[in-house]
mmCIF file of N, CA and C in Angstrom:
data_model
loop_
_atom_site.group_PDB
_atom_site.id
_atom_site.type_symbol
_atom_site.label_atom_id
_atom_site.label_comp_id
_atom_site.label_asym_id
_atom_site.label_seq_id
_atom_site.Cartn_x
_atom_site.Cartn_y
_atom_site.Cartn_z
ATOM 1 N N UNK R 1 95.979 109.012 -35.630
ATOM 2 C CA UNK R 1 95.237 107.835 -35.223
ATOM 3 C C UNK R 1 93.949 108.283 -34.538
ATOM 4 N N UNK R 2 92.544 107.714 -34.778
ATOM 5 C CA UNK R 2 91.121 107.572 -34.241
ATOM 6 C C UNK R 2 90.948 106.680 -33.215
ATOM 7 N N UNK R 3 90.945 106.780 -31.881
ATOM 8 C CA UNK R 3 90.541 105.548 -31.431
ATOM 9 C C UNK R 3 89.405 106.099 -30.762
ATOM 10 N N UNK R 4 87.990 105.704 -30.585
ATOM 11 C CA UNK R 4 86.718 106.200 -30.146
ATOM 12 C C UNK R 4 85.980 104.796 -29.595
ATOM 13 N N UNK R 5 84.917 105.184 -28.706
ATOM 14 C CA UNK R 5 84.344 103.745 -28.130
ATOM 15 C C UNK R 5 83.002 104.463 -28.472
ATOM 16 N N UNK R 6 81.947 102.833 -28.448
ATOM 17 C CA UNK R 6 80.152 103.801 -28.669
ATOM 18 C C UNK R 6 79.812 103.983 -26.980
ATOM 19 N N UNK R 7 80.204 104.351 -26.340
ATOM 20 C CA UNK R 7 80.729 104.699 -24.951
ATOM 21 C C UNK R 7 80.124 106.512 -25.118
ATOM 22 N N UNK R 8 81.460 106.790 -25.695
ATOM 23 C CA UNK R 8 81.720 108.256 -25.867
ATOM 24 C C UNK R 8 80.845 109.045 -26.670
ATOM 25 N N UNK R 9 80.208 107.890 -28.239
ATOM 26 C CA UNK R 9 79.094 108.612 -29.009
ATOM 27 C C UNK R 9 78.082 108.682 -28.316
ATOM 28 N N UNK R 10 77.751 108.131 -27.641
ATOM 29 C CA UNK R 10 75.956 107.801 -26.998
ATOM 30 C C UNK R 10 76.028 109.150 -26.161
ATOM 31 N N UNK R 11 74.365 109.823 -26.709
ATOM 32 C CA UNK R 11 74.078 110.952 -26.376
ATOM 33 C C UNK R 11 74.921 112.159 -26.751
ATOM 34 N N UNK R 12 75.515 111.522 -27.933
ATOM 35 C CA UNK R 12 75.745 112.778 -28.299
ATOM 36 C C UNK R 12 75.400 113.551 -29.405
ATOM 37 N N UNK R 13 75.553 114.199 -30.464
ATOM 38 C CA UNK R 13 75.102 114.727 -31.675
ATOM 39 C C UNK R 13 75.542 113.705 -32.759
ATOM 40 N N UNK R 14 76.315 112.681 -32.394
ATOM 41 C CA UNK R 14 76.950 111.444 -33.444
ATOM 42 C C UNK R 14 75.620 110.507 -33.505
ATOM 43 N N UNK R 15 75.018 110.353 -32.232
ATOM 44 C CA UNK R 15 74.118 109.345 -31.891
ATOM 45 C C UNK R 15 72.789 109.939 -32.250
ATOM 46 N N UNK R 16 71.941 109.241 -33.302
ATOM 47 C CA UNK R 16 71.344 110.142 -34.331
ATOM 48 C C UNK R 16 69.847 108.630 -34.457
ATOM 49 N N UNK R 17 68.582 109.128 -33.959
ATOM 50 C CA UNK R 17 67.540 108.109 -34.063
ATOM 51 C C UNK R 17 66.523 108.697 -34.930
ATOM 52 N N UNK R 18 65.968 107.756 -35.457
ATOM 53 C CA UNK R 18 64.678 108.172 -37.093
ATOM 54 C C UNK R 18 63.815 109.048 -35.794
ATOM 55 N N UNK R 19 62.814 109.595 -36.829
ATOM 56 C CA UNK R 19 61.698 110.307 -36.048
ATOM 57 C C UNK R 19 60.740 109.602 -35.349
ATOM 58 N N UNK R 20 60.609 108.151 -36.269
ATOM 59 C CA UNK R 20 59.865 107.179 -35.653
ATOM 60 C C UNK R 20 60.254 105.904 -34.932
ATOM 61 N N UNK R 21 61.489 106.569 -34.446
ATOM 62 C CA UNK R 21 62.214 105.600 -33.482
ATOM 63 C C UNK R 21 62.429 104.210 -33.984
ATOM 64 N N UNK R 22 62.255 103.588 -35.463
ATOM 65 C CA UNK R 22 62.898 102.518 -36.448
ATOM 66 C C UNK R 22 64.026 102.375 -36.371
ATOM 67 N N UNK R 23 64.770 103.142 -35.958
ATOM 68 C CA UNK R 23 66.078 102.703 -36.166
ATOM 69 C C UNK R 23 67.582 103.222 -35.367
ATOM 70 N N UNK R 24 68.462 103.985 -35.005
ATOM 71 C CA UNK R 24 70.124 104.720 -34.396
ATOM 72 C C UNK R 24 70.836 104.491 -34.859
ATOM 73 N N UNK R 25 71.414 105.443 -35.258
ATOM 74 C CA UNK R 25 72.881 105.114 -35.943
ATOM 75 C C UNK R 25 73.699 105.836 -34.739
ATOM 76 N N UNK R 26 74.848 105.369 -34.716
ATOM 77 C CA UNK R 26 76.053 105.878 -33.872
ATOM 78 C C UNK R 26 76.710 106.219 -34.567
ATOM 79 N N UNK R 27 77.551 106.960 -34.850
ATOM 80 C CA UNK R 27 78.327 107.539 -36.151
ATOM 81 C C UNK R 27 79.598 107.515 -35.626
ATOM 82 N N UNK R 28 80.337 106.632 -35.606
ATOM 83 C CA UNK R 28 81.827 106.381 -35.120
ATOM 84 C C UNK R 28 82.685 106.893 -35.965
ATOM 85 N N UNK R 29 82.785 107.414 -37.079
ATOM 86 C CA UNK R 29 84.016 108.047 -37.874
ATOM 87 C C UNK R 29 82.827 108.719 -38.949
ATOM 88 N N UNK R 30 83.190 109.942 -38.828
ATOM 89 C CA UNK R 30 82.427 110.719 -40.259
ATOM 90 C C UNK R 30 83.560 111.895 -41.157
ATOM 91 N N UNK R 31 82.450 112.238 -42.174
ATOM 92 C CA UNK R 31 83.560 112.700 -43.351
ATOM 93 C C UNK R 31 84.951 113.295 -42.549
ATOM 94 N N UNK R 32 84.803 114.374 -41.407
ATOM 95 C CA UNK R 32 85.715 115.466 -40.921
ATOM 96 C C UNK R 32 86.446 114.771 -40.320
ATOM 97 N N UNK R 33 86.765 113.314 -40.539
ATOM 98 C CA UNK R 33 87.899 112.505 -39.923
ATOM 99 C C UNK R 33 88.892 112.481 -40.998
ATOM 100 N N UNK R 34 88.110 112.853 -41.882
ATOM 101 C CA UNK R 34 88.859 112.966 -43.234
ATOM 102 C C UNK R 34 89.705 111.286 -43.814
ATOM 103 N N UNK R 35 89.435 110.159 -43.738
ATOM 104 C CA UNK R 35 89.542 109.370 -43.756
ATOM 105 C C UNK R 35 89.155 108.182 -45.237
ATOM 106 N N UNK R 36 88.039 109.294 -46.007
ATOM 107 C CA UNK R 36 87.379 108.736 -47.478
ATOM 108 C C UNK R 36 86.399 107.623 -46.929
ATOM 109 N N UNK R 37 85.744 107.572 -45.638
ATOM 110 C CA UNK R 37 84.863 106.546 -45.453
ATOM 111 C C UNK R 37 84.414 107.383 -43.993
ATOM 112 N N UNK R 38 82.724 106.424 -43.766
ATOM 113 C CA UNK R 38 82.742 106.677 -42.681
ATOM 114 C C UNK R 38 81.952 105.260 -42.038
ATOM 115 N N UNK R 39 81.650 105.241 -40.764
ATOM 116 C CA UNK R 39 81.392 104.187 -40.151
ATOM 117 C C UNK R 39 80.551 104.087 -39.064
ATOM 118 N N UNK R 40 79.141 103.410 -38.779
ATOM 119 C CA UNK R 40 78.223 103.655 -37.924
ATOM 120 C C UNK R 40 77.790 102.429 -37.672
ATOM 121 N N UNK R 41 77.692 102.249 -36.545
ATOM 122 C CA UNK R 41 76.598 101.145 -35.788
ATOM 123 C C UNK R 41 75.095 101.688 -35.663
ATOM 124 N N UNK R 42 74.443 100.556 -36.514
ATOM 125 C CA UNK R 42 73.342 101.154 -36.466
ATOM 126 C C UNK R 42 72.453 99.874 -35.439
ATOM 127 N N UNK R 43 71.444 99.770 -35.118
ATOM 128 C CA UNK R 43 70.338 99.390 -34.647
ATOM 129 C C UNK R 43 68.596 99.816 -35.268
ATOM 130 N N UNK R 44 68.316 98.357 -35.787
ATOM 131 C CA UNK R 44 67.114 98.645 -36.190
ATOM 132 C C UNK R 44 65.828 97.653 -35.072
ATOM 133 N N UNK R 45 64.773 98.390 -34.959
ATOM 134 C CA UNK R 45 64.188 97.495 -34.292
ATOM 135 C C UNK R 45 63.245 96.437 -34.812
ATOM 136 N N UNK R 46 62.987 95.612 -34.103
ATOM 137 C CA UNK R 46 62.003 94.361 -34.586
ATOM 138 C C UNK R 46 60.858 94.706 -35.172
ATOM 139 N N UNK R 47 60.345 93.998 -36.381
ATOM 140 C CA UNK R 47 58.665 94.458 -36.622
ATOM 141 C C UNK R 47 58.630 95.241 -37.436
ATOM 142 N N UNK R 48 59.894 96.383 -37.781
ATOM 143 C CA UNK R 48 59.818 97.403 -38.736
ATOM 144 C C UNK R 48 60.318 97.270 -40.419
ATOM 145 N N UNK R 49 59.640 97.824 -41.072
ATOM 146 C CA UNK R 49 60.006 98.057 -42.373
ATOM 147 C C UNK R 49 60.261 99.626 -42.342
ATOM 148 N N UNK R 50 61.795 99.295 -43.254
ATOM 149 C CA UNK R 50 62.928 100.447 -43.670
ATOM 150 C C UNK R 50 63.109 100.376 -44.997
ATOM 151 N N UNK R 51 62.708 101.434 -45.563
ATOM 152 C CA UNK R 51 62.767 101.677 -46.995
ATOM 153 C C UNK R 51 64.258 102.506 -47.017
ATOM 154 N N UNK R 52 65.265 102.237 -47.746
ATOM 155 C CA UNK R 52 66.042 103.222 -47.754
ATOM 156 C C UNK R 52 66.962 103.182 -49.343
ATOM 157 N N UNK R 53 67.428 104.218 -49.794
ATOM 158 C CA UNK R 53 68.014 103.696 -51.395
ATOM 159 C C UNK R 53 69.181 105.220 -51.302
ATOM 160 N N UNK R 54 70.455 104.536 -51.046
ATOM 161 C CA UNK R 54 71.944 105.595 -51.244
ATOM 162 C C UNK R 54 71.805 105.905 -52.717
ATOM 163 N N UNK R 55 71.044 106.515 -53.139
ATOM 164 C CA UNK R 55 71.679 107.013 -54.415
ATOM 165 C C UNK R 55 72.873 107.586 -54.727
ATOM 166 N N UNK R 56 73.691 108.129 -53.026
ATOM 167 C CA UNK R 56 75.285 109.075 -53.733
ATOM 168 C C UNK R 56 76.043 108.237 -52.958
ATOM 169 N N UNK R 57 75.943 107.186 -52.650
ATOM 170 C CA UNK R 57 76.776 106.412 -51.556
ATOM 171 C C UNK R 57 76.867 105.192 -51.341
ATOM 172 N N UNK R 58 78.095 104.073 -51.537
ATOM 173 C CA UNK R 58 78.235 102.755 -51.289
ATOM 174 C C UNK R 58 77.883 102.586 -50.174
ATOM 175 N N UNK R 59 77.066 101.649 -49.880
ATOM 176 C CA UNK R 59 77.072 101.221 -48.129
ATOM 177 C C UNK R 59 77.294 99.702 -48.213
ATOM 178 N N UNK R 60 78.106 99.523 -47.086
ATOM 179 C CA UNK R 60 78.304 98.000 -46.395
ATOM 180 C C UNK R 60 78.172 97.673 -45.544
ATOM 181 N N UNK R 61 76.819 96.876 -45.358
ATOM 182 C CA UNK R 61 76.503 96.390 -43.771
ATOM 183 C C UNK R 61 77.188 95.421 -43.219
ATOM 184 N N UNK R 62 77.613 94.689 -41.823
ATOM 185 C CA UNK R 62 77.850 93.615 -41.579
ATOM 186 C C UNK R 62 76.851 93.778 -40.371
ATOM 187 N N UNK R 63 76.245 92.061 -40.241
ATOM 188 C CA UNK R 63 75.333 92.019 -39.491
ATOM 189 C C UNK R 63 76.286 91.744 -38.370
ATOM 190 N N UNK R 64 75.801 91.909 -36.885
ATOM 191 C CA UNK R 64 76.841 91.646 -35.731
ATOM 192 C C UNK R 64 75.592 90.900 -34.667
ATOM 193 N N UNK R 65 74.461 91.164 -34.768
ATOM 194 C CA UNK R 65 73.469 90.513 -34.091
ATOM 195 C C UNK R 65 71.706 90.718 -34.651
ATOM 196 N N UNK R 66 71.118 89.624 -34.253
ATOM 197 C CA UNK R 66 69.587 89.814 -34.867
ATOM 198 C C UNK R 66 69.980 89.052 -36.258
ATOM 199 N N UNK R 67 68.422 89.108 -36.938
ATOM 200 C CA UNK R 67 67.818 88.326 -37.593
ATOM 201 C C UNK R 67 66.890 89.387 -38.372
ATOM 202 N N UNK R 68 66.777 89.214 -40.107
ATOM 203 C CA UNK R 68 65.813 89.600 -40.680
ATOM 204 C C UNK R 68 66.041 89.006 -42.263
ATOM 205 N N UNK R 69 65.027 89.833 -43.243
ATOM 206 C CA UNK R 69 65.345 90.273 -44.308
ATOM 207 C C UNK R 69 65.772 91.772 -44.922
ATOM 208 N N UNK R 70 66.604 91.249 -45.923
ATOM 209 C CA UNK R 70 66.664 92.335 -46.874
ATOM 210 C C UNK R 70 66.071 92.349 -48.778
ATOM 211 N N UNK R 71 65.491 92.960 -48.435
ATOM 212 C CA UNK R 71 64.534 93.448 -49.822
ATOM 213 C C UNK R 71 65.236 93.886 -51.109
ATOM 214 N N UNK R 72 65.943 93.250 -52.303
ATOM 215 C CA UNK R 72 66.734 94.525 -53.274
ATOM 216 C C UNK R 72 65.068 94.568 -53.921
ATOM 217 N N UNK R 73 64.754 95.922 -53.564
ATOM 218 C CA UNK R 73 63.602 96.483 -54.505
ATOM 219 C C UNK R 73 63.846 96.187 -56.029
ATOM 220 N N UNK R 74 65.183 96.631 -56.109
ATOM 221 C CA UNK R 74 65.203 96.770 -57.640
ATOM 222 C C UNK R 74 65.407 96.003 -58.697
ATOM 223 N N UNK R 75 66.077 94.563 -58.226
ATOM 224 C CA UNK R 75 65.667 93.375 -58.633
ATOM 225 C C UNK R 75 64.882 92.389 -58.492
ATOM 226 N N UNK R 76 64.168 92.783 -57.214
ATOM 227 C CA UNK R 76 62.762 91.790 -56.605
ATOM 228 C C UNK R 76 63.283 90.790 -55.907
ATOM 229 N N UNK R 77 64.486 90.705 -55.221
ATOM 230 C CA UNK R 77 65.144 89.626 -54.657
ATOM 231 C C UNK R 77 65.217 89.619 -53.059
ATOM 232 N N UNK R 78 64.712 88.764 -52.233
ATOM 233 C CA UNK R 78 64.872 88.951 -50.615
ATOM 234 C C UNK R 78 66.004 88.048 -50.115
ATOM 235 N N UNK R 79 67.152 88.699 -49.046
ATOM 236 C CA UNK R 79 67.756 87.656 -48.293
ATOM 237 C C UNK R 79 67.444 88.030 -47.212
ATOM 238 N N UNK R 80 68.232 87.069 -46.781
ATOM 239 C CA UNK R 80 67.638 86.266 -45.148
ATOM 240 C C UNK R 80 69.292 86.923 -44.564
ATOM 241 N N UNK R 81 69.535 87.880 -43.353
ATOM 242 C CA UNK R 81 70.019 87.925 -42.439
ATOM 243 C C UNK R 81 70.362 87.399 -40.983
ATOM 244 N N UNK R 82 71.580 87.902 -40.554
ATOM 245 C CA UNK R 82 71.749 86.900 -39.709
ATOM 246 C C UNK R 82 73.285 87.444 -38.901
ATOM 247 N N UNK R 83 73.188 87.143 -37.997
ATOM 248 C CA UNK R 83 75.047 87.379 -37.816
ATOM 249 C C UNK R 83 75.974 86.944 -38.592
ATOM 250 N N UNK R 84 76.714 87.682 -38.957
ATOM 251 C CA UNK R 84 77.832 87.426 -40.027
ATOM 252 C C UNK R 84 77.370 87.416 -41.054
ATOM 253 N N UNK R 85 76.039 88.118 -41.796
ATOM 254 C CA UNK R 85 76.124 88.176 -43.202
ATOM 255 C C UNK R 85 77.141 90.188 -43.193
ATOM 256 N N UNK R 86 77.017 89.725 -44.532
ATOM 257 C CA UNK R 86 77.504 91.228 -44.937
ATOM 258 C C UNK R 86 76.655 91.102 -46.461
ATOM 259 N N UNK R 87 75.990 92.582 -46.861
ATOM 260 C CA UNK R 87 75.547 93.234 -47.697
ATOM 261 C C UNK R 87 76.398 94.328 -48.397
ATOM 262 N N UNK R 88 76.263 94.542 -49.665
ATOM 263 C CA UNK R 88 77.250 96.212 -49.874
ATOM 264 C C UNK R 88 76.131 96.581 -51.764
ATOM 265 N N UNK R 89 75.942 98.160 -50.929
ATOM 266 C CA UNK R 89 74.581 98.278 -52.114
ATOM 267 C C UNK R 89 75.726 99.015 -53.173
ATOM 268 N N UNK R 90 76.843 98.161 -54.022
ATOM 269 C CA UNK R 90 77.097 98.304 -55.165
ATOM 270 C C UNK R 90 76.892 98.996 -56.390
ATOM 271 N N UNK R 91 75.656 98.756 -56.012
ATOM 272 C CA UNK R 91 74.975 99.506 -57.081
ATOM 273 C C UNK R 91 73.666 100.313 -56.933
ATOM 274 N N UNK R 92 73.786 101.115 -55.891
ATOM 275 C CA UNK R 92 72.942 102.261 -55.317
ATOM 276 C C UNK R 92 71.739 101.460 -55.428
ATOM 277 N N UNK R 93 71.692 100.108 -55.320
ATOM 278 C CA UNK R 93 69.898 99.833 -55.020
ATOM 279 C C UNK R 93 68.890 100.295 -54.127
ATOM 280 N N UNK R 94 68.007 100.169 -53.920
ATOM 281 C CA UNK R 94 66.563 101.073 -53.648
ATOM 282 C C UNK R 94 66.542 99.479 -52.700
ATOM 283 N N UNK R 95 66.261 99.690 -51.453
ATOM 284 C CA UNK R 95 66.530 98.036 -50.660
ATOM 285 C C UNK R 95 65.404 98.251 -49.107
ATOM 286 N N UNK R 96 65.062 97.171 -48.815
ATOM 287 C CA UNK R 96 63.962 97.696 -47.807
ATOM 288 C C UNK R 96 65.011 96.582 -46.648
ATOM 289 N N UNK R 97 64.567 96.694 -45.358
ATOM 290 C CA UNK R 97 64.938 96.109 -44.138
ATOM 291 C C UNK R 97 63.917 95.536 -43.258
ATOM 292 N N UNK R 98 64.044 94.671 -43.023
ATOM 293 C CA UNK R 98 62.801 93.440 -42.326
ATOM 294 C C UNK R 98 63.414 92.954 -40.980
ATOM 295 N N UNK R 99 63.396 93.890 -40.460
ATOM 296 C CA UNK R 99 64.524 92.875 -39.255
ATOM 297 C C UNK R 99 62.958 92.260 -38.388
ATOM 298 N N UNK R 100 63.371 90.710 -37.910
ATOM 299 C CA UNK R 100 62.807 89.791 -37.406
ATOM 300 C C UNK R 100 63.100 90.203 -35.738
ATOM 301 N N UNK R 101 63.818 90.356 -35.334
ATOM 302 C CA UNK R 101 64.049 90.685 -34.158
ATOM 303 C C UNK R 101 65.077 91.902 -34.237
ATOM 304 N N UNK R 102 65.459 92.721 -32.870
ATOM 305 C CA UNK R 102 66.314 93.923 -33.197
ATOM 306 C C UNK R 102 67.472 93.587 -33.652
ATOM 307 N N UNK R 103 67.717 93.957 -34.734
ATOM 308 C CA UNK R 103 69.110 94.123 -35.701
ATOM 309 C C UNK R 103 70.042 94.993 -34.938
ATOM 310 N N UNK R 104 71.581 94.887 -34.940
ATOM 311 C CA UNK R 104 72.762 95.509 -34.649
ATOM 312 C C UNK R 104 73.606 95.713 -36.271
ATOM 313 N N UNK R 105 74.356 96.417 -36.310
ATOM 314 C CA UNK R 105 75.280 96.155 -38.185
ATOM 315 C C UNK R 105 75.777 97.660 -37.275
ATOM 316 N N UNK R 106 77.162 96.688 -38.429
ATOM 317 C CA UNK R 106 78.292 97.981 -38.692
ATOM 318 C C UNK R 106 77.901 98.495 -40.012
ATOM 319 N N UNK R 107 77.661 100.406 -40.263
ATOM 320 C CA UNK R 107 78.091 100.619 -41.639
ATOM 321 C C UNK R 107 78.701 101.293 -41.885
ATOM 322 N N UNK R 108 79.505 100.768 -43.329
ATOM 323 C CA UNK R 108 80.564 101.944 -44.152
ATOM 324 C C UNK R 108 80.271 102.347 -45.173
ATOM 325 N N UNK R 109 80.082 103.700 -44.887
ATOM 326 C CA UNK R 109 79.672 105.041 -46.241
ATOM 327 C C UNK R 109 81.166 105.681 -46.938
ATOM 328 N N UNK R 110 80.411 105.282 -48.242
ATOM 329 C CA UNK R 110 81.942 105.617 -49.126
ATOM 330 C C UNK R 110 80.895 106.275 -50.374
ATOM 331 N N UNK R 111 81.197 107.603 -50.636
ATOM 332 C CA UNK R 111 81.639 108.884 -49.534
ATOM 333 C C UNK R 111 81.455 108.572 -47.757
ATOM 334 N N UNK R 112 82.070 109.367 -47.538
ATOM 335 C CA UNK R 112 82.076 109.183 -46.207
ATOM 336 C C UNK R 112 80.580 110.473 -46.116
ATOM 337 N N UNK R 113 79.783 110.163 -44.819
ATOM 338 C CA UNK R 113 78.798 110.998 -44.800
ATOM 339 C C UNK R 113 79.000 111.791 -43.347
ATOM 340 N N UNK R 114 78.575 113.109 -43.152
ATOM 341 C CA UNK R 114 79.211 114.155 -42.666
ATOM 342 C C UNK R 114 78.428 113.953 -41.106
ATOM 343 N N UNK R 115 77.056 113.683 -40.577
ATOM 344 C CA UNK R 115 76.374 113.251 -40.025
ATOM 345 C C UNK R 115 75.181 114.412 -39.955
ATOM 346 N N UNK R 116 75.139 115.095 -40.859
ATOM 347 C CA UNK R 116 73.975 116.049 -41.070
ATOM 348 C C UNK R 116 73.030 115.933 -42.195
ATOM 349 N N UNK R 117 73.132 114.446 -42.270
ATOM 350 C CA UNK R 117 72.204 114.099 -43.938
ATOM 351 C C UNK R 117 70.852 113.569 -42.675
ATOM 352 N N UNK R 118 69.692 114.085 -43.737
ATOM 353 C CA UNK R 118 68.643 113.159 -43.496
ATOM 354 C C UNK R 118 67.883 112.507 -44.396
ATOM 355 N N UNK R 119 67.593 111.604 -44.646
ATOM 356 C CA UNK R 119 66.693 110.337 -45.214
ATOM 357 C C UNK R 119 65.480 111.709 -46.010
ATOM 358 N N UNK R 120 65.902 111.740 -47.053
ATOM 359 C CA UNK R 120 63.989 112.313 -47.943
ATOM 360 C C UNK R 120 63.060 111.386 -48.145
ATOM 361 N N UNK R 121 62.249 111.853 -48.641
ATOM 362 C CA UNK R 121 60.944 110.940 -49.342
ATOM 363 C C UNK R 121 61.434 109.760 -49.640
ATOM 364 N N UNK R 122 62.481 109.753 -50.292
ATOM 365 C CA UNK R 122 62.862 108.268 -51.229
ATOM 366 C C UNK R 122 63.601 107.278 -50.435
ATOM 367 N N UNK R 123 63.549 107.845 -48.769
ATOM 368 C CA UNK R 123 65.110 107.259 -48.413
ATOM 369 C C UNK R 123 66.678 107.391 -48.759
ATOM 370 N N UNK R 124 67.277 108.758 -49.216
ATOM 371 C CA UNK R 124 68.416 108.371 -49.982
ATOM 372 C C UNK R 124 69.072 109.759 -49.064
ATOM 373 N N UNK R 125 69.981 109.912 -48.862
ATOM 374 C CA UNK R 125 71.254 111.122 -48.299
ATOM 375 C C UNK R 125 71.600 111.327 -49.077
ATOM 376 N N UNK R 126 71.272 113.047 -49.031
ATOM 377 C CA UNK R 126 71.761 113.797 -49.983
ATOM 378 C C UNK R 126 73.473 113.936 -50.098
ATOM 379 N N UNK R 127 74.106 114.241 -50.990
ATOM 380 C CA UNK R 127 75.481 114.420 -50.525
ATOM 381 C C UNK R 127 75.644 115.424 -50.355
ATOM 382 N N UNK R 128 76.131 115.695 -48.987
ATOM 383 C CA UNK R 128 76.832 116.411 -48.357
ATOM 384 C C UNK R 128 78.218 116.514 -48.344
ATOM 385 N N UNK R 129 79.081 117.144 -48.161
ATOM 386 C CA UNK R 129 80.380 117.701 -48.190
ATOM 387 C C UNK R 129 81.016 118.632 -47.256
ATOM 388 N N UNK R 130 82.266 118.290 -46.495
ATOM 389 C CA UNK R 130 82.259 119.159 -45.872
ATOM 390 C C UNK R 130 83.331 120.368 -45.861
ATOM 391 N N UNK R 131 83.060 121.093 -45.335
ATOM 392 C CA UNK R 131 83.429 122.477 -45.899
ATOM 393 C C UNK R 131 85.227 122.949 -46.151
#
């Protein structure tokens, strides 16, 4: 059994912010939980555009607080966020993030991701694996 609080991640090597301070993830369960998923609270801030596209990885957001859009690049389609939506990029879409005010979301990476990926050019985590 896992039981962890974002208590215990904060400040630590789990608790992981962009270079340009857009965004934190807390990384509450990763691959070496060995579990086939992993799970992060992220925080995005107000005002920003987030380009990001999982090419090796399902993700499922649930919104938990804040307000925005989401962009599917790849069909040209925008929704409107909110508490209690949930998103899941199905189909590795290429998707941008509009949060209207600071966003909160739970996410689940399936693969589970190890917490040593970083975002390339395209936005996408490489897959990683762990050893």
């Amino acid at each position: 059994m896992i039981v962890r609080t974002i208590d215990e991640i904060t400040g630590t090597d789990r608790d992981v912010e962009s270079e340009n301070g857009q965004w934190r993830s807390k990384r509450i369960v990763l691959a070496n939980d060995k579990v086939g998923f992993s799970v992060h609270e992220t925080t995005l801030q107000a005002g920003t555009i987030n380009d990001f596209w999982y090419a090796n990885h399902i993700e499922a957001v649930f919104i938990t607080e804040g307000e925005g859009e989401l962009y599917d690049k790849d069909n040209d389609v925008t929704y409107q966020l909110k508490p209690g939506s949930i998103y899941v990029l199905s189909g590795n879409e290429k998707h941008q993030l509009r949060p209207k005010t600071t966003i909160t979301c739970v996410c689940v990476f399936n693969p589970p991701v190890t917490g040593r990926e970083v975002h390339d050019e395209n936005g996408v985590y490489p897959l990683v694996t762990e050893d």
